[in-house]
Short mmCIF file of C-alpha atoms in Angstrom, two decimals:
data_model
loop_
_atom_site.label_atom_id
_atom_site.label_comp_id
_atom_site.label_asym_id
_atom_site.label_seq_id
_atom_site.Cartn_x
_atom_site.Cartn_y
_atom_site.Cartn_z
CA MET A 1 65.98 -15.15 112.82
CA GLY A 2 63.74 -13.33 115.28
CA ASP A 3 59.97 -13.25 115.18
CA TRP A 4 59.60 -9.50 114.74
CA PHE A 5 55.83 -9.55 114.42
CA GLY A 6 55.56 -11.85 117.43
CA GLN A 7 57.51 -9.19 119.39
CA ASP A 8 59.91 -11.79 120.75
CA GLY A 9 62.36 -10.62 123.39
CA TYR A 10 59.76 -8.54 125.25
CA ASP A 11 57.94 -9.45 128.45
CA ILE A 12 54.75 -7.48 127.72
CA ARG A 13 53.52 -7.23 124.12
CA PHE A 14 50.63 -5.53 122.36
CA ASP A 15 48.79 -5.91 119.06
CA TRP A 16 45.37 -5.52 117.42
CA GLY A 17 42.52 -7.82 116.49
CA PRO A 18 42.30 -11.50 115.53
CA VAL A 19 45.39 -11.44 113.32
CA GLY A 20 47.47 -9.79 116.03
CA ALA A 21 46.25 -12.41 118.48
CA GLN A 22 47.23 -15.18 116.07
CA ARG A 23 50.77 -13.77 115.78
CA LEU A 24 51.33 -13.20 119.51
CA ALA A 25 49.47 -16.14 121.07
CA PRO A 26 51.87 -18.97 120.10
CA SER A 27 54.76 -17.49 122.09
CA ALA A 28 52.73 -15.96 124.92
CA ALA A 29 52.09 -17.56 128.29
CA ALA A 30 49.02 -15.37 128.81
CA LEU A 31 46.73 -13.60 126.34
CA VAL A 32 44.72 -10.62 127.59
CA VAL A 33 41.70 -9.70 125.44
CA VAL A 34 40.48 -6.09 125.63
CA ASP A 35 37.13 -5.11 124.11
CA VAL A 36 35.86 -2.22 126.23
CA LEU A 37 32.65 -1.49 124.27
CA SER A 38 31.51 -3.97 125.14
CA PHE A 39 32.48 -7.67 125.26
CA THR A 40 35.09 -7.63 128.04
CA THR A 41 33.12 -5.10 130.08
CA SER A 42 30.07 -7.37 129.80
CA VAL A 43 32.13 -10.39 130.81
CA SER A 44 33.36 -8.55 133.89
CA VAL A 45 29.79 -7.60 134.87
CA ALA A 46 28.43 -11.12 134.29
CA VAL A 47 31.26 -13.01 135.99
CA GLU A 48 31.11 -10.57 138.89
CA ALA A 49 27.46 -11.59 139.34
CA GLY A 50 28.38 -15.30 139.37
CA THR A 51 27.61 -16.16 135.74
CA VAL A 52 29.85 -18.47 133.74
CA VAL A 53 30.37 -16.87 130.31
CA PHE A 54 30.96 -18.79 127.08
CA PRO A 55 32.52 -16.72 124.27
CA TYR A 56 31.24 -17.31 120.75
CA ALA A 57 32.14 -15.58 117.51
CA TRP A 58 28.75 -15.15 115.84
CA ARG A 59 25.15 -14.55 116.83
CA ASP A 60 23.44 -16.93 114.39
CA ALA A 61 21.88 -20.39 114.23
CA THR A 62 25.16 -22.00 115.23
CA ALA A 63 25.20 -19.88 118.39
CA THR A 64 21.74 -21.16 119.28
CA ALA A 65 22.90 -24.73 118.82
CA TYR A 66 26.04 -24.06 120.85
CA ALA A 67 24.05 -22.54 123.72
CA GLN A 68 21.83 -25.61 123.78
CA ARG A 69 24.87 -27.89 123.80
CA VAL A 70 26.48 -26.18 126.80
CA GLY A 71 23.17 -25.64 128.61
CA ALA A 72 23.36 -21.85 128.64
CA GLU A 73 21.20 -18.87 127.81
CA LEU A 74 22.10 -17.03 124.60
CA ALA A 75 22.69 -13.28 124.66
CA VAL A 76 20.84 -11.32 121.98
CA GLY A 77 21.65 -8.03 120.26
CA ARG A 78 21.24 -4.82 122.24
CA ARG A 79 18.07 -3.88 120.37
CA ALA A 80 16.59 -7.38 120.64
CA VAL A 81 16.34 -7.44 124.44
CA SER A 82 12.90 -8.50 125.63
CA ALA A 83 11.17 -10.05 128.64
CA THR A 84 11.94 -13.51 127.27
CA ALA A 85 15.50 -12.66 126.13
CA PRO A 86 16.85 -10.13 128.64
CA TRP A 87 20.57 -10.92 128.23
CA SER A 88 22.68 -9.05 125.68
CA LEU A 89 26.13 -7.60 125.01
CA SER A 90 24.96 -4.51 126.91
CA PRO A 91 26.56 -4.30 130.38
CA ALA A 92 23.59 -2.26 131.60
CA ALA A 93 21.12 -4.88 130.35
CA LEU A 94 23.12 -7.65 132.01
CA ARG A 95 22.96 -5.81 135.32
CA SER A 96 19.18 -5.53 135.17
CA ALA A 97 18.50 -9.00 133.68
CA PRO A 98 17.56 -11.98 135.87
CA PHE A 99 20.50 -14.03 137.06
CA THR A 100 21.52 -16.91 134.82
CA PRO A 101 24.29 -19.33 135.81
CA ARG A 102 25.50 -19.88 132.23
CA LEU A 103 25.53 -17.44 129.31
CA VAL A 104 26.79 -17.59 125.73
CA LEU A 105 27.97 -14.10 124.78
CA PRO A 106 28.58 -13.74 121.02
CA SER A 107 30.67 -10.91 119.61
CA PRO A 108 32.61 -10.69 116.33
CA ASN A 109 35.46 -8.85 118.08
CA GLY A 110 36.57 -9.72 121.61
CA SER A 111 34.49 -12.86 121.90
CA ALA A 112 35.75 -14.17 118.58
CA ILE A 113 39.36 -13.67 119.68
CA ALA A 114 38.75 -15.43 122.99
CA ALA A 115 36.88 -18.30 121.34
CA ALA A 116 39.67 -18.79 118.80
CA ALA A 117 42.28 -18.85 121.56
CA ALA A 118 40.24 -21.39 123.50
CA GLY A 119 40.18 -23.67 120.47
CA ALA A 120 43.93 -23.58 119.88
CA ALA A 121 45.93 -26.80 120.25
CA ASP A 122 48.12 -25.35 123.02
CA PRO A 123 46.34 -22.20 124.17
CA PRO A 124 47.88 -19.65 126.52
CA VAL A 125 46.04 -18.60 129.65
CA VAL A 126 43.27 -16.31 128.35
CA VAL A 127 42.04 -13.40 130.46
CA THR A 128 39.52 -10.67 129.66
CA CYS A 129 40.28 -7.15 130.76
CA CYS A 130 38.50 -3.81 130.55
CA LEU A 131 38.85 -0.47 132.28
CA ARG A 132 36.70 -1.75 135.17
CA ASN A 133 39.22 -4.39 136.25
CA ALA A 134 42.56 -3.35 134.73
CA SER A 135 44.42 -3.05 138.03
CA ALA A 136 43.02 -6.33 139.33
CA VAL A 137 44.07 -8.16 136.16
CA GLY A 138 47.57 -6.67 136.34
CA ARG A 139 48.02 -7.72 139.96
CA TRP A 140 46.71 -11.22 139.23
CA LEU A 141 48.99 -11.72 136.23
CA ALA A 142 52.02 -10.58 138.21
CA GLY A 143 51.05 -12.81 141.12
CA GLN A 144 50.86 -15.80 138.76
CA GLY A 145 54.35 -15.11 137.44
CA PHE A 146 53.31 -13.70 134.06
CA GLY A 147 55.08 -10.76 132.45
CA ARG A 148 58.58 -12.16 132.89
CA PRO A 149 61.04 -13.28 130.18
CA ASP A 150 59.96 -16.93 130.38
CA ARG A 151 56.23 -16.12 130.67
CA PRO A 152 55.45 -13.19 128.35
CA VAL A 153 52.03 -11.56 128.21
CA ALA A 154 50.29 -10.58 124.97
CA VAL A 155 47.70 -7.82 125.29
CA ILE A 156 45.23 -7.72 122.38
CA ALA A 157 42.98 -4.76 121.67
CA ALA A 158 39.99 -6.21 119.83
CA GLY A 159 39.01 -3.09 117.89
CA GLU A 160 35.84 -2.74 115.85
CA ARG A 161 34.95 -3.46 112.21
CA TRP A 162 34.45 -1.11 109.29
CA PRO A 163 31.53 -1.85 106.91
CA ASP A 164 33.94 -3.77 104.66
CA ASP A 165 34.83 -5.96 107.69
CA SER A 166 38.36 -4.59 107.98
CA LEU A 167 39.72 -3.78 111.43
CA ARG A 168 38.86 -0.37 112.87
CA PRO A 169 41.30 0.44 115.69
CA ALA A 170 39.15 1.79 118.53
CA LEU A 171 40.45 4.31 121.06
CA GLU A 172 38.65 2.70 124.00
CA ASP A 173 40.44 -0.60 123.37
CA LEU A 174 43.80 1.13 123.04
CA LEU A 175 43.18 2.82 126.39
CA GLY A 176 42.02 -0.42 128.00
CA ALA A 177 45.12 -2.18 126.71
CA GLY A 178 47.29 0.67 127.97
CA ALA A 179 45.65 0.43 131.39
CA ILE A 180 46.48 -3.26 131.74
CA VAL A 181 50.03 -2.73 130.47
CA ALA A 182 50.48 0.03 133.06
CA SER A 183 48.99 -2.07 135.82
CA LEU A 184 51.07 -5.14 135.05
CA ALA A 185 54.27 -3.13 134.61
CA THR A 186 53.67 -1.42 137.96
CA ALA A 187 53.04 -4.74 139.70
CA LEU A 188 56.30 -6.07 138.22
CA ALA A 189 58.30 -2.90 138.88
CA GLN A 190 61.03 -4.62 140.88
CA ASP A 191 61.45 -7.18 138.09
CA GLN A 192 61.72 -4.39 135.50
CA ALA A 193 59.48 -5.96 132.87
CA VAL A 194 60.55 -5.11 129.34
CA LEU A 195 57.73 -3.62 127.27
CA SER A 196 57.67 -3.87 123.50
CA PRO A 197 57.51 -0.45 121.82
CA GLU A 198 53.92 -1.31 120.87
CA ALA A 199 53.01 -2.00 124.50
CA ALA A 200 54.85 1.11 125.69
CA ALA A 201 52.90 3.23 123.19
CA ALA A 202 49.59 1.80 124.43
CA ARG A 203 50.61 2.60 127.99
CA GLY A 204 51.54 6.12 126.94
CA ALA A 205 48.11 6.61 125.39
CA PHE A 206 46.43 5.57 128.62
CA ASP A 207 48.72 7.66 130.81
CA ALA A 208 47.86 10.72 128.70
CA VAL A 209 44.15 10.52 129.60
CA ALA A 210 44.21 8.57 132.88
CA ASP A 211 42.95 11.58 134.86
CA ASP A 212 39.68 11.57 132.87
CA VAL A 213 39.51 8.37 130.85
CA ALA A 214 35.69 8.61 130.83
CA ALA A 215 35.83 11.81 128.81
CA ALA A 216 38.14 10.21 126.25
CA VAL A 217 36.00 7.09 125.82
CA THR A 218 32.69 8.99 125.76
CA GLY A 219 34.03 11.51 123.26
CA ALA A 220 35.59 8.93 120.95
CA ALA A 221 33.79 7.46 117.94
CA SER A 222 32.55 4.24 119.57
CA GLY A 223 31.33 6.03 122.68
CA ARG A 224 29.49 8.65 120.67
CA GLU A 225 27.93 5.92 118.53
CA LEU A 226 26.54 4.02 121.52
CA VAL A 227 25.22 7.18 123.15
CA ALA A 228 23.52 8.20 119.91
CA TYR A 229 21.95 4.74 119.60
CA GLY A 230 20.46 5.07 123.08
CA PHE A 231 22.96 3.16 125.23
CA PRO A 232 24.72 5.82 127.34
CA ASP A 233 24.65 3.58 130.41
CA ASP A 234 26.82 1.01 128.62
CA VAL A 235 29.47 3.67 128.03
CA ALA A 236 29.22 4.93 131.60
CA ILE A 237 29.70 1.45 133.07
CA ALA A 238 32.64 0.75 130.75
CA CYS A 239 34.42 3.93 131.88
CA ARG A 240 34.44 3.15 135.62
CA LEU A 241 38.15 2.62 136.05
CA ASP A 242 39.14 -0.11 138.54
CA GLU A 243 35.61 -0.56 139.85
CA SER A 244 35.95 -4.35 139.93
CA ASP A 245 38.41 -6.83 141.44
CA VAL A 246 37.08 -9.77 139.41
CA VAL A 247 39.52 -11.39 136.95
CA PRO A 248 37.72 -13.54 134.34
CA VAL A 249 39.92 -16.41 133.17
CA LEU A 250 39.04 -18.87 130.43
CA ASP A 251 38.60 -22.31 132.00
CA GLY A 252 37.91 -24.79 129.23
CA GLU A 253 35.25 -23.14 127.09
CA ALA A 254 34.04 -20.52 129.58
CA PHE A 255 35.17 -17.55 131.63
CA ARG A 256 35.10 -17.95 135.38
CA PRO A 257 36.60 -15.80 138.16
CA ALA A 258 40.27 -16.48 138.84
#
């Protein structure tokens, strides 16, 4: 009997959130985490600057202890940034903060998915992707032989959370996932990668707004929320399609450039 929810038989697969990652990861050779606003965008900015990034699910006392254990600075909430704690989940804040070689970056969405994958008994290769580096990630995956029948890729849109902690599918993550599906499929064109219907739909969503993806992300709920809360620069940075060639890959507990 086939694993319908694992999307077996397809070279490039797509699903949502931690549960989707749990279903797709066991049969995937590579897991691509997409959390555009803002975990994976922040990872791309930090790794691009030379920082090693440790994903962590929660920003609490355990995160403090974890940061001490791995010898890293701990990112704070966007509104908690200060002279003594300048690192946060804000890509704009990370760009203006002093350089740190090691950073723990907690997030209940993308970071939690990455951290869970890292702790699996036999984890796939875990990569973070956002709009900034979608083409670079696609080229790298194809160059490493991923996206073929014997090495399928699972693309996971992290999404956000509703107040009751249920998953809120977020347009920016759907578009980021669609961008990486499009990039990888293009890089594998001669091999004719087979997309699951879920992955094909994500690609279709991205293709529909690719000419002005910034307008779609800025006008969507998450973008409007961040702008209203005073973080328009975070949205602007996240919307810069293919600005970066850096591919963050999970090496042990931390993301480093491929």
